[in-house]
Coordinates of C-alpha atoms in Angstrom, one line a residue:
M10 CA 0.0 0.0 0.0
A11 CA 1.3 3.5 -0.9
R12 CA 2.2 5.6 2.1
T13 CA 0.7 9.1 2.5
S14 CA 2.8 11.9 1.0
P15 CA 2.0 15.5 1.7
T16 CA 4.1 16.5 -1.3
L17 CA 2.1 14.2 -3.6
G18 CA -1.1 15.6 -2.1
V19 CA -0.1 19.2 -2.9
L20 CA 0.9 18.1 -6.5
L21 CA -2.5 16.4 -7.0
T22 CA -4.4 19.3 -5.6
V23 CA -2.6 21.9 -7.7
T24 CA -3.0 19.8 -10.8
G25 CA -6.7 19.4 -10.2
G26 CA -7.0 23.1 -9.6
V27 CA -5.2 24.0 -12.8
L28 CA -7.4 21.6 -14.8
F29 CA -10.5 23.1 -13.2
A30 CA -9.2 26.6 -13.9
V31 CA -8.5 25.9 -17.6
N32 CA -12.0 24.4 -17.8
G33 CA -13.5 27.9 -17.2
T34 CA -11.9 29.3 -20.4
I35 CA -12.7 26.2 -22.4
S36 CA -16.3 26.3 -21.3
K37 CA -16.6 29.9 -22.2
L38 CA -15.3 29.1 -25.7
V39 CA -18.0 26.4 -26.0
L40 CA -20.7 28.9 -24.9
R41 CA -19.4 31.5 -27.3
A42 CA -19.7 28.9 -30.1
G43 CA -23.5 28.8 -29.6
L44 CA -24.3 26.1 -26.9
E45 CA -26.5 27.3 -24.1
P46 CA -25.5 26.9 -20.4
H47 CA -28.1 24.2 -19.8
Q48 CA -26.9 22.3 -22.9
L49 CA -23.3 22.3 -21.7
T50 CA -24.4 21.3 -18.2
A51 CA -26.3 18.3 -19.5
L52 CA -23.5 17.3 -21.9
R53 CA -20.9 17.6 -19.1
A54 CA -23.0 15.6 -16.6
T55 CA -23.9 12.8 -19.0
G56 CA -20.3 12.5 -20.3
A57 CA -18.8 12.5 -16.8
F58 CA -21.3 10.0 -15.6
A59 CA -20.5 7.6 -18.5
G60 CA -16.7 7.9 -17.8
L61 CA -17.0 7.5 -14.1
L62 CA -19.3 4.5 -14.5
V63 CA -16.7 2.8 -16.6
L64 CA -14.1 3.7 -14.0
S65 CA -16.2 2.4 -11.2
L66 CA -16.8 -0.9 -12.9
A67 CA -13.1 -1.3 -13.8
L68 CA -12.0 -0.7 -10.2
R69 CA -12.0 -3.5 -7.6
P70 CA -14.4 -4.4 -6.3
A71 CA -16.6 -3.8 -9.3
G72 CA -20.4 -4.5 -8.9
R73 CA -20.9 -3.8 -5.2
R74 CA -19.0 -0.5 -5.4
L75 CA -22.1 1.1 -6.9
A76 CA -24.6 -0.7 -4.7
V77 CA -26.9 1.7 -3.0
T78 CA -29.5 1.5 -0.2
R79 CA -32.9 3.2 -0.3
R80 CA -32.0 5.6 2.5
E81 CA -28.9 6.8 0.6
L82 CA -30.9 7.9 -2.5
P83 CA -32.2 11.2 -1.2
L84 CA -28.7 12.3 -0.2
L85 CA -27.2 11.2 -3.5
A86 CA -30.0 12.8 -5.4
G87 CA -29.6 16.1 -3.6
Y88 CA -25.8 16.0 -3.8
G89 CA -26.0 15.3 -7.5
V90 CA -28.7 17.8 -8.5
I91 CA -27.3 20.6 -6.4
G92 CA -23.6 20.1 -6.8
F93 CA -23.3 18.6 -10.2
F94 CA -26.2 20.2 -12.1
L95 CA -27.3 23.5 -10.5
V96 CA -23.8 24.7 -9.5
P97 CA -22.2 24.2 -13.0
L98 CA -25.3 25.6 -14.6
L99 CA -25.2 28.8 -12.6
Y100 CA -21.4 29.0 -13.1
F101 CA -21.8 28.6 -16.9
V102 CA -24.5 31.4 -16.8
A103 CA -22.1 33.5 -14.8
I104 CA -19.0 33.1 -17.1
S105 CA -21.2 33.8 -20.1
R106 CA -21.8 37.3 -18.7
L107 CA -18.8 37.9 -16.6
P108 CA -15.0 37.5 -16.9
V109 CA -14.1 33.9 -15.8
G110 CA -11.9 35.1 -12.9
I111 CA -14.6 37.3 -11.4
A112 CA -17.3 34.6 -11.8
L113 CA -15.0 32.1 -9.9
L114 CA -14.3 34.7 -7.2
F115 CA -18.1 35.0 -6.5
E116 CA -18.4 31.2 -6.4
Y117 CA -15.4 30.8 -4.2
T118 CA -17.2 32.6 -1.3
A119 CA -18.9 29.2 -0.6
P120 CA -16.4 28.2 2.1
L121 CA -17.2 31.4 3.9
L122 CA -20.9 30.5 3.8
V123 CA -20.1 27.1 5.2
A124 CA -18.3 28.6 8.1
L125 CA -21.1 31.0 8.8
W126 CA -23.6 28.1 8.6
A127 CA -21.4 26.2 11.1
R128 CA -21.4 29.2 13.5
F129 CA -25.1 30.2 13.4
A130 CA -27.0 27.1 12.3
Q131 CA -24.9 24.4 13.9
R132 CA -23.7 26.7 16.8
Q133 CA -20.1 25.5 16.4
S134 CA -17.3 27.5 18.0
V135 CA -15.3 29.6 15.6
R136 CA -12.1 31.5 15.9
P137 CA -12.3 35.4 15.7
R138 CA -10.5 35.2 12.4
L139 CA -13.9 34.3 10.8
W140 CA -15.1 37.8 11.2
G141 CA -11.9 39.2 9.7
G142 CA -12.3 36.9 6.8
L143 CA -15.9 38.0 6.4
V144 CA -14.9 41.7 6.3
L145 CA -12.0 41.1 3.9
S146 CA -14.3 39.0 1.6
L147 CA -17.0 41.7 1.5
A148 CA -14.4 44.4 0.9
G149 CA -12.9 42.3 -1.9
L150 CA -16.3 41.7 -3.5
A151 CA -17.0 45.5 -3.4
C152 CA -13.7 46.1 -5.2
V153 CA -14.4 43.4 -7.8
A154 CA -17.8 44.9 -8.5
Q155 CA -16.5 48.5 -8.1
V156 CA -19.7 49.4 -6.3
W157 CA -18.7 53.0 -5.7
G158 CA -19.3 53.8 -9.4
D159 CA -21.7 52.7 -12.0
L160 CA -22.1 48.9 -11.6
R161 CA -20.2 47.6 -14.6
L162 CA -20.9 43.9 -13.9
N163 CA -23.8 42.1 -15.5
V164 CA -26.5 41.8 -12.8
V165 CA -27.6 38.3 -14.0
G166 CA -24.0 37.2 -14.0
V167 CA -23.5 38.4 -10.5
L168 CA -26.7 36.7 -9.2
A169 CA -25.7 33.5 -11.0
G170 CA -22.2 33.7 -9.4
F171 CA -23.7 34.1 -5.9
G172 CA -26.2 31.4 -6.6
A173 CA -23.4 29.1 -7.6
A174 CA -21.7 29.9 -4.2
V175 CA -24.8 29.0 -2.3
G176 CA -25.1 25.7 -4.3
L177 CA -21.4 25.0 -3.7
A178 CA -21.8 25.5 0.0
L179 CA -24.7 23.0 0.0
Y180 CA -22.6 20.7 -2.0
Y181 CA -19.8 20.8 0.6
L182 CA -22.3 20.2 3.4
L183 CA -24.0 17.2 1.7
G184 CA -20.7 15.8 0.6
A185 CA -19.4 15.9 4.2
H186 CA -22.0 13.2 4.9
G187 CA -21.9 11.3 1.7
I188 CA -18.1 10.9 1.4
R189 CA -18.0 9.1 4.8
R190 CA -20.5 6.6 3.6
R191 CA -19.2 5.9 0.1
D192 CA -15.9 5.9 -1.7
A193 CA -15.2 9.1 -3.7
V194 CA -15.5 7.4 -7.1
S195 CA -18.9 5.8 -6.5
L196 CA -20.2 8.9 -4.8
N197 CA -19.3 11.1 -7.8
T198 CA -20.6 8.5 -10.2
W199 CA -24.0 8.5 -8.6
A200 CA -24.0 12.3 -8.3
F201 CA -23.2 12.8 -12.0
G202 CA -25.8 10.2 -12.8
F203 CA -28.6 12.2 -11.0
A204 CA -27.3 15.4 -12.6
A205 CA -27.3 13.7 -16.1
V206 CA -30.9 12.6 -15.6
V207 CA -32.0 16.1 -14.6
G208 CA -30.0 17.5 -17.5
L209 CA -31.5 15.2 -20.0
L210 CA -35.0 15.8 -18.7
T211 CA -34.4 19.5 -19.0
Q212 CA -33.3 19.1 -22.6
A213 CA -36.3 16.9 -23.4
G214 CA -38.7 19.4 -21.9
S215 CA -37.3 22.3 -23.9
G216 CA -37.9 20.7 -27.3
A217 CA -39.3 17.7 -29.2
R218 CA -38.1 15.9 -32.2
D219 CA -39.8 16.8 -35.5
W220 CA -40.7 13.4 -36.9
S221 CA -42.2 15.0 -40.1
A222 CA -38.8 16.1 -41.2
P223 CA -36.6 13.7 -43.2
G224 CA -34.6 11.8 -40.6
G225 CA -36.1 13.9 -37.8
N226 CA -35.0 17.3 -36.6
W227 CA -32.8 16.6 -33.7
S228 CA -31.9 20.2 -33.3
A229 CA -35.3 20.7 -31.8
L230 CA -34.4 18.5 -28.9
G231 CA -33.4 20.9 -26.1
G232 CA -32.2 23.6 -28.5
N233 CA -29.8 23.8 -31.4
W234 CA -26.8 21.4 -31.1
S235 CA -25.3 22.3 -34.4
A236 CA -22.6 24.3 -32.6
L237 CA -20.9 21.0 -31.8
G238 CA -19.9 20.8 -35.5
G239 CA -18.3 24.2 -35.5
T240 CA -15.1 25.7 -34.2
S241 CA -14.2 28.3 -31.5
H242 CA -10.9 30.1 -31.7
G243 CA -9.9 27.6 -34.4
V244 CA -10.6 24.6 -32.2
P245 CA -13.4 22.1 -33.0
V246 CA -16.2 22.6 -30.4
W247 CA -16.6 18.8 -30.0
L248 CA -13.0 18.6 -28.9
L249 CA -13.4 21.5 -26.4
C250 CA -16.4 19.6 -25.0
C251 CA -14.2 16.5 -24.6
Y252 CA -11.9 18.6 -22.5
V253 CA -14.9 19.8 -20.4
V254 CA -15.9 16.2 -19.7
V255 CA -12.6 14.4 -19.3
L256 CA -10.0 16.9 -18.2
G257 CA -12.4 19.5 -16.8
S258 CA -14.6 17.1 -14.8
I259 CA -13.5 13.5 -14.4
A260 CA -9.7 14.0 -14.1
P261 CA -9.8 16.9 -11.5
Y262 CA -12.5 15.2 -9.4
V263 CA -10.3 12.0 -9.3
L264 CA -7.2 14.0 -8.5
V265 CA -8.8 15.9 -5.6
A266 CA -10.2 12.6 -4.3
A267 CA -6.7 11.1 -4.4
A268 CA -5.3 14.2 -2.8
L269 CA -7.6 13.7 0.2
R270 CA -5.7 10.5 0.9
H271 CA -2.6 12.5 1.5
L272 CA -3.8 15.9 3.0
P273 CA -6.6 17.1 5.3
A274 CA -9.6 18.4 3.6
T275 CA -9.0 22.0 4.8
S276 CA -5.5 21.9 3.3
V277 CA -6.9 20.7 0.0
G278 CA -9.5 23.5 0.1
I279 CA -6.9 26.2 0.7
I280 CA -4.4 24.9 -1.9
G281 CA -7.3 24.7 -4.3
M282 CA -7.6 28.4 -4.2
V283 CA -5.1 28.3 -7.0
E284 CA -8.0 27.8 -9.3
P285 CA -9.4 31.4 -9.6
V286 CA -5.9 32.8 -9.8
V287 CA -4.9 30.5 -12.7
A288 CA -8.4 30.8 -14.3
A289 CA -8.0 34.6 -14.4
G290 CA -4.6 34.3 -16.0
V291 CA -5.7 31.8 -18.6
A292 CA -8.8 33.9 -19.4
W293 CA -6.6 36.9 -19.8
L294 CA -4.2 35.1 -22.2
A295 CA -6.9 33.2 -24.2
L296 CA -9.9 35.6 -24.1
G297 CA -8.3 38.9 -23.4
E298 CA -10.3 39.3 -20.2
A299 CA -8.1 41.8 -18.4
L300 CA -9.1 42.8 -14.8
T301 CA -8.4 46.3 -13.4
A302 CA -5.9 46.8 -10.6
T303 CA -8.8 47.3 -8.2
Q304 CA -10.4 44.1 -9.2
L305 CA -7.2 42.2 -8.8
A306 CA -6.7 43.7 -5.4
G307 CA -10.3 42.7 -4.5
G308 CA -9.7 39.2 -5.7
A309 CA -6.7 38.9 -3.4
L310 CA -8.8 40.2 -0.5
I311 CA -11.5 37.6 -1.2
L312 CA -9.0 34.7 -1.3
I313 CA -7.4 35.8 1.9
G314 CA -10.8 36.2 3.5
V315 CA -11.9 32.7 2.4
G316 CA -8.6 31.3 3.7
L317 CA -9.3 32.8 7.1
A318 CA -12.8 31.4 7.1
E319 CA -11.5 27.9 6.0
T320 CA -9.3 27.8 9.2
A321 CA -11.7 29.5 11.5
R322 CA -13.9 26.5 12.5
V323 CA -13.1 24.9 15.9
A324 CA -14.3 21.4 16.4
S325 CA -14.0 19.3 19.5
V326 CA -11.6 17.3 17.5
R327 CA -9.3 18.0 14.6
E328 CA -8.7 16.3 11.3
P329 CA -5.9 13.6 11.3
L330 CA -2.6 14.7 10.1
P331 CA -1.7 13.4 6.6
D332 CA 0.8 10.9 8.1
G333 CA -1.9 9.4 10.3
T334 CA -0.5 10.7 13.5
G335 CA -1.3 13.2 16.1
S336 CA -4.8 14.6 15.8
P337 CA -8.0 12.7 16.6
E338 CA -10.8 12.4 14.1
K339 CA -14.5 13.1 14.4
L340 CA -16.7 10.3 13.0
W341 CA -19.9 10.4 10.9
R342 CA -22.8 11.0 13.3
A343 CA -20.4 10.4 16.3
E344 CA -20.0 12.7 19.3
P345 CA -17.5 10.4 21.0
V346 CA -14.2 10.4 19.3
V347 CA -11.5 7.9 18.4
R348 CA -7.9 8.6 18.3
V349 CA -5.5 7.8 15.5
I350 CA -3.0 5.5 17.1
V351 CA 0.3 7.3 18.0
M352 CA 1.6 5.2 20.9
P353 CA 3.6 2.0 20.3
L354 CA 1.0 -0.6 19.3
H355 CA -0.1 -3.7 21.1
P356 CA 1.4 -6.6 19.1
N357 CA -2.1 -7.8 18.1
V358 CA -3.1 -4.3 16.8
Q359 CA 0.2 -4.0 15.0
A360 CA -0.4 -7.4 13.3
V361 CA -3.9 -6.2 12.1
Q362 CA -2.5 -2.8 10.9
D363 CA 0.3 -4.6 9.0
A364 CA -2.2 -7.0 7.4
L365 CA -4.4 -4.1 6.3
E366 CA -1.4 -2.3 4.8
S367 CA -0.2 -5.4 3.0
A368 CA -3.7 -5.9 1.5
G369 CA -4.0 -2.2 0.5
A370 CA -7.3 -2.0 2.4
V371 CA -9.2 1.3 2.1
D372 CA -12.3 2.8 3.9
A373 CA -15.4 4.3 2.4
S374 CA -13.6 7.6 1.8
G375 CA -10.8 5.9 -0.2
R376 CA -8.2 6.5 2.6
P377 CA -6.0 3.6 3.8
C378 CA -7.7 1.7 6.6
Q379 CA -6.3 2.9 10.0
V380 CA -6.7 1.0 13.3
R381 CA -8.0 3.4 15.9
L382 CA -8.4 3.4 19.7
L383 CA -11.7 4.0 21.4
P384 CA -11.6 5.9 24.8
E385 CA -12.6 2.6 26.5
A386 CA -12.7 -1.1 25.7
V387 CA -15.9 -2.4 24.1
H388 CA -16.8 -6.1 24.2
T389 CA -20.2 -6.1 22.4
A390 CA -21.6 -4.8 19.2
P391 CA -24.1 -2.5 20.9
A392 CA -21.4 -1.0 23.0
A393 CA -19.2 -0.4 20.0
A394 CA -22.1 1.1 18.0
A395 CA -22.9 3.4 20.9
A396 CA -19.2 4.5 21.2
L397 CA -19.0 5.2 17.5
G398 CA -22.5 6.7 17.0
V399 CA -23.4 4.2 14.2
E400 CA -26.0 1.6 13.8
V401 CA -25.5 -1.8 15.5
G402 CA -25.7 -3.4 12.1
Q403 CA -22.6 -1.6 11.0
I404 CA -20.5 -3.4 13.5
A405 CA -18.8 -6.4 11.9
N406 CA -18.5 -9.0 14.6
S407 CA -15.6 -11.4 14.1
L408 CA -16.8 -14.7 15.7
I409 CA -14.6 -17.8 15.9
F410 CA -16.4 -21.2 15.7
D411 CA -15.2 -24.8 16.1
A412 CA -16.2 -26.6 12.9
D413 CA -15.4 -30.2 13.6
G414 CA -12.1 -29.2 15.2
E415 CA -11.2 -26.6 12.6
P416 CA -11.4 -22.8 13.2
L417 CA -14.1 -21.0 11.3
L418 CA -14.3 -17.2 11.3
V419 CA -17.8 -15.7 10.7
L420 CA -18.0 -11.9 10.0
T421 CA -21.6 -11.1 10.9
S422 CA -23.7 -8.0 11.4
G423 CA -23.9 -6.9 15.0
A424 CA -27.7 -7.0 14.6
H425 CA -27.7 -10.7 13.7
R426 CA -27.1 -14.0 15.5
V427 CA -25.3 -16.8 13.6
D428 CA -27.5 -19.8 12.8
T429 CA -24.9 -22.5 13.4
G430 CA -27.1 -25.2 12.0
K431 CA -27.4 -23.4 8.7
V432 CA -23.6 -22.7 8.6
A433 CA -22.9 -26.4 9.3
Q434 CA -25.1 -27.5 6.5
L435 CA -23.6 -24.9 4.2
L436 CA -20.0 -26.1 4.9
G437 CA -21.0 -29.8 5.0
V438 CA -19.6 -30.4 8.5
G439 CA -21.1 -32.3 11.4
A440 CA -21.4 -29.4 13.9
V441 CA -20.4 -25.8 14.3
R442 CA -20.0 -24.6 17.9
R443 CA -18.9 -21.4 19.5
A444 CA -15.2 -21.8 20.2
K445 CA -13.8 -21.8 23.7
P446 CA -11.4 -18.9 24.7
E447 CA -8.3 -21.0 24.5
F448 CA -9.3 -22.3 21.0
V449 CA -9.8 -18.7 19.9
R450 CA -6.4 -17.6 21.2
E451 CA -4.7 -20.6 19.7
H452 CA -5.9 -19.9 16.2
T453 CA -6.0 -16.1 16.2
G454 CA -3.6 -15.0 18.9
Q455 CA -6.4 -12.7 20.1
V456 CA -9.0 -12.7 22.8
I457 CA -12.8 -12.9 22.6
G458 CA -14.2 -9.3 22.3
G459 CA -11.2 -8.1 20.3
V460 CA -10.9 -10.7 17.6
A461 CA -10.1 -9.0 14.3
P462 CA -11.0 -10.3 10.8
L463 CA -7.3 -10.6 9.9
G464 CA -3.8 -10.4 11.4
H465 CA -3.9 -14.1 12.5
P466 CA -0.9 -16.5 12.6
K467 CA -2.5 -18.4 9.8
Q468 CA -5.3 -17.9 7.3
V469 CA -8.7 -18.9 8.8
R470 CA -11.6 -20.1 6.7
T471 CA -14.0 -17.1 6.7
L472 CA -17.7 -16.4 5.9
I473 CA -19.1 -12.9 5.7
D474 CA -22.8 -12.0 6.4
T475 CA -24.7 -10.6 3.4
A476 CA -26.4 -8.1 5.9
L477 CA -23.1 -6.2 6.2
F478 CA -23.5 -5.1 2.5
E479 CA -26.5 -3.0 3.4
F480 CA -24.0 -0.4 4.6
A481 CA -21.4 1.6 2.7
E482 CA -19.0 1.3 5.7
V483 CA -18.7 -1.1 8.6
W484 CA -16.4 -1.2 11.7
A485 CA -14.4 -4.3 12.7
A486 CA -12.3 -5.1 15.8
G487 CA -8.6 -4.3 15.6
G488 CA -7.0 -7.1 17.7
V489 CA -7.9 -5.9 21.3
P490 CA -11.3 -4.8 22.7
Q491 CA -10.3 -1.1 22.5
A492 CA -9.2 -1.1 18.9
I493 CA -11.4 -0.8 15.8
F494 CA -11.2 0.2 12.2
P495 CA -13.5 1.3 9.4
I496 CA -13.7 -0.6 6.1
T497 CA -16.2 -1.2 3.3
P498 CA -17.9 -4.6 3.2
D499 CA -16.4 -5.3 -0.2
E500 CA -12.9 -4.6 1.0
L501 CA -13.5 -6.7 4.1
A502 CA -14.6 -9.6 2.0
R503 CA -11.6 -9.1 -0.3
V504 CA -8.8 -8.8 2.3
T505 CA -10.2 -11.9 4.3
S506 CA -10.9 -14.0 1.2
A507 CA -14.4 -14.5 2.7
K508 CA -17.3 -16.3 1.2
V509 CA -20.4 -14.1 1.1
T510 CA -23.4 -15.9 2.5
D511 CA -26.5 -15.5 4.7
V512 CA -25.5 -16.7 8.1
A513 CA -28.5 -15.7 10.2

């Protein structure tokens, strides 16, 4: 498994930001060629969905990576429609009426909105720098718009830019929930999928095919698409659209997701501010969109203000450092916290961590699996679920059984009891019995209550409960009763070579 590298994280973030930045100018060239913002939004979403779908199916594990539960659908739909349809739609409207750099500056006030939401809606503590950031951002926006004279900026463009900022803030808030329950690739695949559906419905509603014309008149479907056959600044429009889909959408999203495996999200967000700076430069070179000295100064104030807002939130715990040491991490829906292990590890925990690293196991966010310590030991699934703030069914119990004298490991949902008769019939053995403590220690080197699914002296025959696959992420013991780690059910089945079956 590749170790985390802050340098690589910075490189990935900057590269993604540059691709996003260039995408602004490319998109504006497409819009100038005759495509409408809603057409480009639908085209981008549909193309990105197709590309990410192929990527999701190609990555291991395939199939189950895209599995979704009914309760996830509202979050995924909202995340996709707001973040992947409305935000780019409003952004395209903004850049069609404003310089690219200015449109991005309006949109980049989203982190400030998130910080204000955290302060007033969620009543989180914030550092005083938030208010300095707010003042600087407002002053910067005033300079960009040059409000002391005649308003030179297009009103519709300004409103669209601020609308994109609100949508982007919602995208951040929804994504903070979704990314902890799904890996980044499948999350974005579903999000682009919902955006594509809305985009195609929008196109279908804005026109209908004229079947009376020879071969049908496809230009009536959602507007005139003939611009795809033209050129803009000497470049074929269809080729520019390919950039928007592949290098302006899929590639930067994947790069940023990869960067989050090496850097905290706050660092990625701050480094990502390279986007409006590069975007303004590219638009100046390619489109001749020169900003005044006052507007450039205002842009700098906005970026400084957003940077202060990004670092103003105070949580009861902090994000883990990129090397996996030091800071504790707050869990999804969890008030109690777990600590990333920084002390010398118990031999059992070290064996589990080594096994996870050797297998290249990742959690639902795509980060390498990391064994963590709870404040106190937990010996039952309900106790572990209460400590983590998750459902009992998300606890993957590692139960050792004696199957005619041979060890059998059953990974079952904490909400289930194993039907030993069914398991015995499935395996074709005479009897399956709960193992005695000494039998468990002999074959796993671990004690009951802390048995991990891996890290044993020898490979143990393993079954995994189908019920665990109802969740995007589950929690398994880490070798001692106080240790635990998050992992996706697919990854858990892969790293343990377990057979998926109904054991209840």
